[in-house]
Coordinates of C-alpha atoms in Angstrom, one line a residue:
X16 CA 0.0 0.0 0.0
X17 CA 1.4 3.6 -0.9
X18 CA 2.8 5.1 2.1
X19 CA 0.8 8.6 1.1
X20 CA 2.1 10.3 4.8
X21 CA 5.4 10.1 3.7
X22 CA 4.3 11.7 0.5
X23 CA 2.8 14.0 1.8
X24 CA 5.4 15.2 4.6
X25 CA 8.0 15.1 1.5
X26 CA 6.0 17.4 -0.3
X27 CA 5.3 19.8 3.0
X28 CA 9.5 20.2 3.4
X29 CA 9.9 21.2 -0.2
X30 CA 7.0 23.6 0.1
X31 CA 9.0 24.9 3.2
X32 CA 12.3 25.3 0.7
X33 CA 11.8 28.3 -0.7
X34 CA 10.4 29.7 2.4
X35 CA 13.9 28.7 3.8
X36 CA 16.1 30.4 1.2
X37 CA 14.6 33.4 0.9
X38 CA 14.7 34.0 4.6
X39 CA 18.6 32.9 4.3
X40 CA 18.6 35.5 1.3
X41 CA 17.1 38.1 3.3
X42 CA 19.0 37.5 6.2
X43 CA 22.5 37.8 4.0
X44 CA 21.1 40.8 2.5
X45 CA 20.4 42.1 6.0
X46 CA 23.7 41.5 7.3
X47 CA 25.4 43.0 4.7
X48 CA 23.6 46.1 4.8
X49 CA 24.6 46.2 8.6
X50 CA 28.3 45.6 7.3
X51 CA 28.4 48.3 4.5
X52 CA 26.9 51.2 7.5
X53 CA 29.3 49.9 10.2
X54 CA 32.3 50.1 7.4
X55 CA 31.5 54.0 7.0
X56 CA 32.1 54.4 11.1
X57 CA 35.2 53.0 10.9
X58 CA 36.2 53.8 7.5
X59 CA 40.2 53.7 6.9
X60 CA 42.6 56.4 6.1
X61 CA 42.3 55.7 2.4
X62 CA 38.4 55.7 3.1
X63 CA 35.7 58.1 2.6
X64 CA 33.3 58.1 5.5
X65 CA 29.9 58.6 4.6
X66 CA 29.0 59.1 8.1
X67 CA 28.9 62.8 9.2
X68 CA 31.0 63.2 11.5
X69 CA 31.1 66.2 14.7
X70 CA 32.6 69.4 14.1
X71 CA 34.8 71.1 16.5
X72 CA 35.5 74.5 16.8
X73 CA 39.3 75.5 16.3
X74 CA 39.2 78.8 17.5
X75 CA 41.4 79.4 20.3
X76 CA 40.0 81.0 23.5
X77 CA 41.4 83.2 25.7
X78 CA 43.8 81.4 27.8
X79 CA 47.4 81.8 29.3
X80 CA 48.1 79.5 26.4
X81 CA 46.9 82.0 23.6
X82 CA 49.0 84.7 25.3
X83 CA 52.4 86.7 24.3
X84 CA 55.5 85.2 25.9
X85 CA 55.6 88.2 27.6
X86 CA 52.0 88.5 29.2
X87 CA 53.1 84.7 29.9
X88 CA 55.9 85.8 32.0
X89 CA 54.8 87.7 34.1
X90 CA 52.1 86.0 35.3
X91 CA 53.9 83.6 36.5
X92 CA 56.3 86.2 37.6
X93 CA 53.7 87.2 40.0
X94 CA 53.0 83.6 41.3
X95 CA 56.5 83.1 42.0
X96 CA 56.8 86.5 43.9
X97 CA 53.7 85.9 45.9
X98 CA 55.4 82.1 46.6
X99 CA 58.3 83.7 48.3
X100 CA 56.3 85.9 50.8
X101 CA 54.7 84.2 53.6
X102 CA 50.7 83.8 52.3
X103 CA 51.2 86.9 50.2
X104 CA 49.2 88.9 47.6
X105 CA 51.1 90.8 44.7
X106 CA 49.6 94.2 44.2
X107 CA 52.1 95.6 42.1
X108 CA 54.1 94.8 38.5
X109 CA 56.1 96.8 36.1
X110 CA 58.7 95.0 33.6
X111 CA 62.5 96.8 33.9
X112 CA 64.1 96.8 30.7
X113 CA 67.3 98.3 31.5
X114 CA 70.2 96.2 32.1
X115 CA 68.8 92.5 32.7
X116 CA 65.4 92.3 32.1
X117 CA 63.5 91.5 35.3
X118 CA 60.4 91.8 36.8
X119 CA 59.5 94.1 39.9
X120 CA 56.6 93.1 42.2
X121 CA 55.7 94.3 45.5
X122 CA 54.2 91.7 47.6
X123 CA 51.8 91.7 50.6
X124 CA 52.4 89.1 53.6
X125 CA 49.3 87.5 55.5
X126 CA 50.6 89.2 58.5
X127 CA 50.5 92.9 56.6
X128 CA 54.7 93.5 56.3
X129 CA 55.1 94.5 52.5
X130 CA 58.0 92.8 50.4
X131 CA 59.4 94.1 46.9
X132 CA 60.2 91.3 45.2
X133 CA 62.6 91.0 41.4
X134 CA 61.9 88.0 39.3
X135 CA 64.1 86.4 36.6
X136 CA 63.0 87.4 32.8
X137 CA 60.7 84.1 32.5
X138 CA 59.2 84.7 35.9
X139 CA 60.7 81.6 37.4
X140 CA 63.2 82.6 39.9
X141 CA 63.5 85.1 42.6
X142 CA 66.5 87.0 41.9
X143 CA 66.8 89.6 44.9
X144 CA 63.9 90.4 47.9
X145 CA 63.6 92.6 51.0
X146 CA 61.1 94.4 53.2
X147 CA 60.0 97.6 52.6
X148 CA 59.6 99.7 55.9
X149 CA 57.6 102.3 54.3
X150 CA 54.2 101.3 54.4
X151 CA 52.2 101.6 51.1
X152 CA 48.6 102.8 51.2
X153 CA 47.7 100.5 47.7
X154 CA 48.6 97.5 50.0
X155 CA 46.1 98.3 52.5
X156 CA 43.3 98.3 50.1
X157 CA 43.5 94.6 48.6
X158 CA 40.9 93.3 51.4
X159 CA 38.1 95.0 49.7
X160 CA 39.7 93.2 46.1
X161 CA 37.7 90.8 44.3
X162 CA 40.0 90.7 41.3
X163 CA 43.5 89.9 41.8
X164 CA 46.0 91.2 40.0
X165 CA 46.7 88.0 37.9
X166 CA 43.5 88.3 36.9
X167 CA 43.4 91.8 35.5
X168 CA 46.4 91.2 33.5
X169 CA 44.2 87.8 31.7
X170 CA 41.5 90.3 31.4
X171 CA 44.4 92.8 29.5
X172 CA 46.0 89.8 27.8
X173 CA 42.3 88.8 25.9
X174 CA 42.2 92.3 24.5
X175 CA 45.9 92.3 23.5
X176 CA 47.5 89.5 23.2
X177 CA 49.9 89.6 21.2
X178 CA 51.4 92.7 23.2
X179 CA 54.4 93.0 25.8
X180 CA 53.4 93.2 29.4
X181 CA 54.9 96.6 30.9
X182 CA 53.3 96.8 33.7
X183 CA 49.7 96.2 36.0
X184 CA 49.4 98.6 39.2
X185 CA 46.2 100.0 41.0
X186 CA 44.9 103.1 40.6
X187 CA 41.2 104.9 40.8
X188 CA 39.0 105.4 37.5
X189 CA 37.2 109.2 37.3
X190 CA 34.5 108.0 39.7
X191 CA 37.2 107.4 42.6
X192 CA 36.6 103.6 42.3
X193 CA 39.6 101.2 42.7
X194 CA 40.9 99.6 39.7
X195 CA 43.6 97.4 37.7
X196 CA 45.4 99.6 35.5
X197 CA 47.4 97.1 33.1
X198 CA 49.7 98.8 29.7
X199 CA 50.8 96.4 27.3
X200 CA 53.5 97.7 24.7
X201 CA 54.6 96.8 21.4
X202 CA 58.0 96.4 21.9
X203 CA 61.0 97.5 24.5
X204 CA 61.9 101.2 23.2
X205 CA 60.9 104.5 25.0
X206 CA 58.9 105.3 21.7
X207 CA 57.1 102.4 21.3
X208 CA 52.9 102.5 21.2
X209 CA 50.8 101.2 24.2
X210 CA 47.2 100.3 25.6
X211 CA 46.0 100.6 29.0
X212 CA 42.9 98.4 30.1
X213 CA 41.2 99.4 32.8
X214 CA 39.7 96.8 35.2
X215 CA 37.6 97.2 38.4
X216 CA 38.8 95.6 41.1
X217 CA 35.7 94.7 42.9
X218 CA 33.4 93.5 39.6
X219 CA 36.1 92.9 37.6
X220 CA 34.1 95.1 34.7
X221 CA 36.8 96.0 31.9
X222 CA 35.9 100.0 32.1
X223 CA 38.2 101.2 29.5
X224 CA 40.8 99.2 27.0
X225 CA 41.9 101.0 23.9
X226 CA 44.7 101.0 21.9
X227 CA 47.5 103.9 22.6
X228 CA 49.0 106.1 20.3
X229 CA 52.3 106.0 19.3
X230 CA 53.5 108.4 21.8
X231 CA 56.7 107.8 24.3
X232 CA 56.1 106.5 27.3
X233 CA 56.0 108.4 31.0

């Protein structure tokens, strides 16, 4: 007698066949779809990515980094002047040319006695220090400071810098308010043209900073 069943479940499993392959098919086709989208992430150096990829600005900020050598300098000037007086707080900077270039920075202690302080030409070593005995009525004023002086000469250094630091000292704007007064220079010679930038000392608002004329120097 014909075994019909076995017909039957021989005909069912070719039916399922083509079922099968094109699944297979699909599946390939799937897979290499996946393949060809992860190639474009990882795409070689010979490769064109067809991923877009994230764009990054290349400005450069405002930073110590983006500063003149100079402007450089003498901040850290000032931080190693304020690192050879007890707790102290520079108030004062102006660059001296003549001779061997050095920094001078006055420097107040925690305990109030006022230092004056020379620093090498990169602003890494101390090169002389004593104690001044006459007391200085700037000094007395950096309590009420919220800006300190390294941070006025930043605030100077993003408007020029590409300038020379001369110098950063306090002084009073026309409304008798306390301020940074920081001059940058061009170069080294008695002739050469300068900026001031004016900086409060308490909000740290730039009140002035314009470009000098070329006009010799006080």
């Amino acid at each position: 007698m014909p075994n019909f069943r076995s017909r039957s479940l021989s005909f069912s499993a070719l039916r399922c066949v083509p079922v099968g392959v094109a699944t297979l098919l699909f599946g390939i086709g799937l897979l290499s779809a996946c393949r060809a989208s992860d190639s474009s992430l990882y795409a070689g150096p010979d490769e064109a990515s067809v991923t877009p990829s994230r764009s990054f600005s290349t400005e450069v900020s405002a930073s110590p980094t983006g500063l003149s050598s100079s402007l450089r300098n003498g901040l850290t000037a000032l931080d190693t002047a304020e690192e050879a007086v007890p707790r102290g707080t520079a108030y004062h900077l102006v660059r001296d040319d003549e001779g061997t270039p050095e920094w001078e920075i006055k420097v107040r202690s925690k305990s109030g006695s006022e230092w004056s302080v020379s620093v090498s030409d990169d602003g890494t070593k101390v090169t002389g220090e004593h104690e001044d005995k006459k007391p200085d009525d700037n000094a007395d004023k950096l309590g009420s400071f919220r800006v300190t002086i390294q941070e006025a000469v930043r605030k100077a250094g993003t408007r020029h810098p590409e300038q020379r630091l001369h110098s950063a000292v306090t002084s009073k704007n026309t409304k008798g308010e306390d301020i940074w007064k920081v001059t940058v220079t061009e170069g080294t010679t008695a002739e050469a043209p300068r900026a001031q930038t004016l900086i409060n000392a308490k909000t740290g608002k730039v009140t002035r900073g314009e470009a000098g004329e070329a006009t010799p120097r006080a």
